[in-house]
Short mmCIF file of C-alpha atoms in Angstrom, two decimals:
data_model
loop_
_atom_site.label_atom_id
_atom_site.label_comp_id
_atom_site.label_asym_id
_atom_site.label_seq_id
_atom_site.Cartn_x
_atom_site.Cartn_y
_atom_site.Cartn_z
CA LYS A 327 5.91 -29.18 13.69
CA PHE A 328 5.09 -25.56 14.51
CA GLN A 329 1.98 -25.80 12.31
CA ARG A 330 0.87 -29.03 14.03
CA ASP A 331 1.35 -27.38 17.43
CA GLY A 332 -0.72 -24.42 16.20
CA VAL A 333 -3.51 -26.76 15.09
CA VAL A 334 -3.60 -28.63 18.41
CA GLY A 335 -3.55 -25.35 20.34
CA ALA A 336 -6.35 -23.86 18.24
CA ILE A 337 -8.55 -26.96 18.62
CA ASP A 338 -8.03 -26.78 22.39
CA LYS A 339 -9.12 -23.13 22.47
CA LEU A 340 -12.12 -23.83 20.23
CA GLU A 341 -13.21 -26.59 22.62
CA ARG A 342 -12.59 -24.62 25.84
CA VAL A 343 -13.75 -21.09 24.99
CA GLY A 344 -15.46 -21.52 21.62
CA GLY A 345 -13.03 -19.56 19.48
CA CYS A 346 -9.47 -18.76 18.49
CA ILE A 347 -7.54 -16.16 16.50
CA ILE A 348 -4.54 -17.55 14.60
CA ALA A 349 -2.32 -14.51 14.12
CA ASP A 350 0.88 -16.13 12.85
CA SER A 351 3.03 -13.90 10.66
CA VAL A 352 2.53 -13.80 6.90
CA GLY A 353 3.88 -16.92 5.16
CA LEU A 354 3.75 -19.32 8.13
CA GLY A 355 0.79 -21.30 6.78
CA LYS A 356 -2.36 -20.08 8.53
CA THR A 357 -4.48 -21.50 5.69
CA PHE A 358 -3.06 -25.02 6.09
CA GLU A 359 -3.51 -24.85 9.85
CA ALA A 360 -7.14 -23.85 9.29
CA LEU A 361 -7.66 -26.71 6.81
CA ALA A 362 -6.39 -29.20 9.38
CA ILE A 363 -8.81 -27.77 11.96
CA ILE A 364 -11.63 -27.95 9.39
CA LYS A 365 -10.79 -31.61 8.71
CA TYR A 366 -10.94 -32.36 12.44
CA HIS A 367 -14.43 -30.86 12.65
CA GLU A 368 -15.63 -32.56 9.47
CA LEU A 369 -14.58 -35.91 10.94
CA ARG A 370 -16.95 -35.09 13.80
CA ASN A 371 -19.70 -34.53 11.22
CA ASP A 372 -19.71 -30.77 11.85
CA ARG A 373 -20.85 -28.35 9.17
CA VAL A 374 -18.21 -25.74 8.31
CA LEU A 375 -18.40 -22.33 6.64
CA VAL A 376 -15.38 -20.35 5.40
CA LEU A 377 -15.88 -16.59 5.04
CA CYS A 378 -13.13 -14.93 3.02
CA PRO A 379 -12.49 -11.81 0.91
CA LYS A 380 -13.61 -12.30 -2.67
CA ARG A 381 -10.02 -12.09 -3.98
CA LEU A 382 -9.07 -15.09 -1.81
CA ARG A 383 -12.05 -17.26 -2.74
CA ASP A 384 -10.05 -19.43 -5.17
CA ASN A 385 -7.47 -20.12 -2.43
CA TRP A 386 -10.18 -21.91 -0.45
CA THR A 387 -12.28 -23.53 -3.18
CA LEU A 388 -9.14 -25.17 -4.61
CA TYR A 389 -8.85 -27.53 -1.63
CA LYS A 390 -12.39 -28.84 -2.19
CA ALA A 391 -11.88 -29.43 -5.91
CA ASN A 392 -11.11 -32.72 -7.66
CA GLU A 393 -8.14 -31.43 -9.61
CA LYS A 394 -4.40 -31.98 -9.78
CA ARG A 395 -3.47 -28.71 -8.08
CA ASN A 396 -5.28 -29.83 -4.92
CA VAL A 397 -2.58 -31.44 -2.77
CA LEU A 398 -5.27 -32.31 -0.19
CA ALA A 399 -7.64 -34.06 -2.62
CA ALA A 400 -7.43 -37.29 -0.60
CA ASP A 401 -8.96 -35.51 2.41
CA ARG A 402 -12.21 -34.83 0.50
CA LEU A 403 -12.83 -31.56 2.31
CA ASN A 404 -16.44 -30.40 2.05
CA TYR A 405 -16.93 -26.96 3.58
CA ASP A 406 -18.95 -24.05 2.19
CA VAL A 407 -17.15 -20.92 0.97
CA LEU A 408 -18.77 -17.49 0.94
CA ASN A 409 -17.35 -14.00 0.49
CA HIS A 410 -17.37 -11.35 3.21
CA THR A 411 -19.54 -9.23 0.89
CA ASP A 412 -22.18 -11.99 0.71
CA LEU A 413 -23.20 -10.99 4.24
CA SER A 414 -24.65 -7.83 2.69
CA ARG A 415 -26.86 -9.77 0.26
CA ASP A 416 -30.21 -11.50 0.76
CA GLY A 417 -30.22 -13.39 -2.53
CA GLY A 418 -28.32 -14.24 -5.68
CA ARG A 419 -25.58 -16.79 -6.19
CA SER A 420 -22.12 -16.96 -4.67
CA GLY A 421 -20.23 -19.62 -6.60
CA ASP A 422 -22.54 -22.65 -6.53
CA ILE A 423 -24.48 -21.46 -3.45
CA GLU A 424 -27.86 -19.71 -3.67
CA LEU A 425 -27.76 -17.23 -0.78
CA SER A 426 -31.51 -17.17 -0.20
CA HIS A 427 -31.41 -20.92 0.55
CA VAL A 428 -28.50 -20.86 3.04
CA ASN A 429 -29.32 -22.12 6.53
CA TRP A 430 -27.06 -19.58 8.22
CA GLY A 431 -27.68 -20.80 11.75
CA ASN A 432 -26.66 -24.42 11.07
CA TYR A 433 -22.85 -24.05 10.96
CA ASP A 434 -20.88 -25.68 13.77
CA LEU A 435 -17.65 -23.93 12.80
CA VAL A 436 -17.13 -20.68 10.92
CA VAL A 437 -13.64 -19.81 9.68
CA ILE A 438 -13.14 -16.09 9.02
CA ASP A 439 -10.13 -15.42 6.82
CA GLU A 440 -8.68 -11.89 7.05
CA SER A 441 -10.83 -11.41 10.16
CA HIS A 442 -9.39 -7.91 10.67
CA ASN A 443 -11.95 -6.81 8.06
CA PHE A 444 -14.49 -7.17 10.88
CA ARG A 445 -12.48 -5.23 13.46
CA ASN A 446 -14.64 -2.11 13.15
CA LYS A 447 -18.11 -2.41 14.61
CA LYS A 448 -19.73 0.31 12.51
CA SER A 449 -23.16 1.71 13.27
CA PRO A 450 -25.83 0.73 10.74
CA ARG A 451 -27.23 3.46 8.48
CA GLN A 452 -30.97 3.97 8.08
CA GLY A 453 -31.75 0.81 10.00
CA ASN A 454 -29.69 -1.50 7.75
CA GLU A 455 -27.57 -4.23 9.32
CA THR A 456 -23.83 -4.09 8.84
CA ARG A 457 -21.89 -7.20 7.78
CA TYR A 458 -20.57 -7.38 11.34
CA ASP A 459 -24.09 -7.38 12.81
CA ARG A 460 -25.40 -9.93 10.30
CA LEU A 461 -22.49 -12.28 10.94
CA MET A 462 -23.15 -12.02 14.67
CA ARG A 463 -26.93 -12.49 14.38
CA LYS A 464 -27.43 -14.99 11.56
CA ILE A 465 -24.41 -17.26 11.90
CA ILE A 466 -23.09 -17.02 15.44
CA ARG A 467 -26.11 -16.38 17.65
CA GLU A 468 -28.88 -18.18 15.76
CA GLY A 469 -29.27 -21.95 15.51
CA VAL A 470 -26.61 -24.37 16.72
CA LYS A 471 -23.63 -23.42 18.90
CA THR A 472 -21.02 -22.04 16.52
CA ARG A 473 -17.29 -22.10 17.14
CA VAL A 474 -15.31 -19.30 15.50
CA LEU A 475 -11.81 -19.58 14.03
CA MET A 476 -10.30 -16.30 12.83
CA LEU A 477 -7.19 -15.90 10.68
CA SER A 478 -5.30 -12.61 10.54
CA ALA A 479 -1.68 -11.54 10.57
CA THR A 480 -2.85 -8.11 11.77
CA PRO A 481 -5.78 -8.55 14.18
CA VAL A 482 -4.98 -5.16 15.74
CA ASN A 483 -4.52 -2.11 13.53
CA ASN A 484 -4.69 1.11 15.56
CA ARG A 485 -6.57 0.32 18.75
CA LEU A 486 -7.18 -2.68 20.98
CA THR A 487 -10.90 -2.34 20.34
CA ASP A 488 -10.05 -4.03 17.01
CA LEU A 489 -9.24 -7.16 19.01
CA ARG A 490 -12.24 -6.78 21.31
CA ASN A 491 -14.67 -6.58 18.37
CA GLN A 492 -13.28 -9.82 16.92
CA ILE A 493 -13.37 -11.53 20.32
CA SER A 494 -17.08 -10.66 20.47
CA PHE A 495 -17.70 -13.25 17.74
CA VAL A 496 -16.33 -15.92 20.09
CA THR A 497 -18.28 -14.72 23.11
CA GLU A 498 -21.50 -13.84 21.20
CA GLY A 499 -21.10 -10.31 22.55
CA ASP A 500 -21.12 -11.42 26.21
CA ASP A 501 -18.58 -9.20 28.01
CA THR A 502 -18.36 -11.62 30.96
CA ALA A 503 -18.06 -14.82 28.91
CA LEU A 504 -14.51 -15.49 30.19
CA PHE A 505 -15.33 -14.85 33.85
CA GLU A 506 -14.62 -18.49 34.77
CA HIS A 507 -11.20 -18.12 33.12
CA GLY A 508 -10.24 -15.16 35.30
CA ILE A 509 -11.34 -12.32 32.95
CA ALA A 510 -14.13 -10.42 34.69
CA SER A 511 -14.75 -8.03 31.77
CA ILE A 512 -13.28 -8.26 28.28
CA ASP A 513 -14.17 -4.63 27.57
CA SER A 514 -12.54 -3.32 30.77
CA THR A 515 -9.44 -5.44 30.16
CA THR A 516 -8.89 -4.04 26.66
CA ARG A 517 -9.69 -0.48 27.78
CA ARG A 518 -7.12 -0.61 30.60
CA ALA A 519 -4.55 -2.08 28.24
CA GLN A 520 -5.23 0.68 25.68
CA LYS A 521 -4.75 3.39 28.34
CA ALA A 522 -1.50 1.74 29.44
CA PHE A 523 -0.29 1.58 25.84
CA ASN A 524 -1.11 5.27 25.34
CA ARG A 525 0.90 6.16 28.47
CA TRP A 526 3.82 4.08 27.19
CA LEU A 527 3.75 5.93 23.85
CA GLU A 528 4.14 9.26 25.66
CA LEU A 529 7.35 8.20 27.45
CA PRO A 530 10.78 9.43 26.32
CA ASN A 531 12.38 7.13 23.73
CA GLU A 532 15.07 5.94 26.14
CA GLU A 533 12.40 4.70 28.59
CA LYS A 534 10.11 3.19 25.95
CA THR A 535 11.27 -0.43 26.23
CA PRO A 536 9.33 -3.60 25.29
CA SER A 537 9.79 -5.01 28.80
CA LEU A 538 8.21 -1.91 30.34
CA LEU A 539 5.28 -2.16 27.91
CA VAL A 540 4.70 -5.77 28.94
CA GLU A 541 4.71 -4.69 32.59
CA MET A 542 2.32 -1.79 31.97
CA LEU A 543 -0.20 -3.79 29.94
CA GLY A 544 -0.78 -6.05 32.91
CA PHE A 545 -1.54 -9.71 33.56
CA ASP A 546 -5.22 -9.68 32.55
CA TYR A 547 -4.51 -8.53 29.00
CA PHE A 548 -1.96 -11.27 28.39
CA ALA A 549 -4.27 -13.83 30.00
CA LEU A 550 -6.94 -12.75 27.50
CA LEU A 551 -4.49 -13.20 24.61
CA ASP A 552 -3.39 -16.57 25.95
CA HIS A 553 -6.97 -17.87 26.06
CA LEU A 554 -7.90 -16.76 22.55
CA THR A 555 -4.88 -16.24 20.31
CA ILE A 556 -1.99 -18.09 18.70
CA ALA A 557 0.66 -15.75 17.32
CA ARG A 558 4.14 -16.77 16.21
CA SER A 559 6.72 -14.81 14.24
CA ARG A 560 9.48 -16.12 11.99
CA ARG A 561 11.96 -15.27 14.74
CA HIS A 562 9.90 -17.35 17.20
CA ILE A 563 9.93 -20.31 14.81
CA GLU A 564 13.69 -20.06 14.28
CA LYS A 565 14.33 -19.83 18.03
CA TYR A 566 12.03 -22.58 19.31
CA TYR A 567 11.66 -24.95 16.33
CA GLY A 568 14.78 -24.39 14.28
CA THR A 569 14.89 -24.37 10.49
CA SER A 570 15.92 -27.95 9.73
CA GLU A 571 12.34 -28.84 8.77
CA THR A 572 11.31 -25.62 7.04
CA GLY A 573 14.60 -24.39 5.62
CA ARG A 574 15.88 -20.87 6.21
CA PHE A 575 13.44 -18.04 5.90
CA PRO A 576 14.47 -15.63 3.12
CA ASP A 577 16.28 -12.48 4.17
CA ARG A 578 14.32 -9.28 3.83
CA LEU A 579 16.23 -7.15 1.33
CA PRO A 580 16.55 -3.40 1.83
CA PRO A 581 14.45 -1.30 -0.55
CA ILE A 582 16.10 -0.01 -3.70
CA ASN A 583 15.69 3.74 -4.08
CA ILE A 584 15.33 4.95 -7.66
CA LYS A 585 15.37 8.64 -8.52
CA ALA A 586 13.81 9.20 -11.92
CA ASP A 587 14.09 12.43 -13.85
CA VAL A 588 10.82 14.20 -14.55
CA ASP A 589 9.96 14.89 -18.21
CA ARG A 590 9.51 18.55 -18.97
#
């Protein structure tokens, strides 16, 4: 049920604001939620692209294949799969796709697995486009209106600009894209939240409470998250959905410390 609720919520955000980040914890089934969202768009005759790290390519191509391991074979999913690194190439093959023939601007939905790989908006060197810039230009801005679904258990690493850079894919880089939803400036909202977080970090440990952090971050930041993200933890699932359907989550065992003698 929690996965179905995630799918419905993500589809709603994709329809209303054009994008969504599913940031559920590791092991809660982000891939299956994404596949359900892909199926919804394919039933509307939309063309779908999945961008994933090369090491995860087989995870996605499996669900298109006519083989026994594919538990979703009856759904006849038919999306394209490309690697993140393919954005740096102008030609050659990626699986069964010839990159020079790809109509990059014709995708109605792009699913970015491990989207935190695009959290840094690096400056191009010697006039070359970065993968971030090419994704923005060739897939999101050109051609048909493209909705963006991002999957990441860690959309923010060190700074809230990580989140802002991923949100830019949804807004096509328009800082005021969510003005009608009460967010005057995405950049200003994340900057203020970052400053508040830095102030919270400097407080004495006894004052550094989660409730105070929530208060300091402010309404606008949480409104931004509410419009664009779905993030549930295992504790959230246990509290609000129970474990009768999923079974108990495994306990996290403490690490085992081993002291090995050094050969002389």
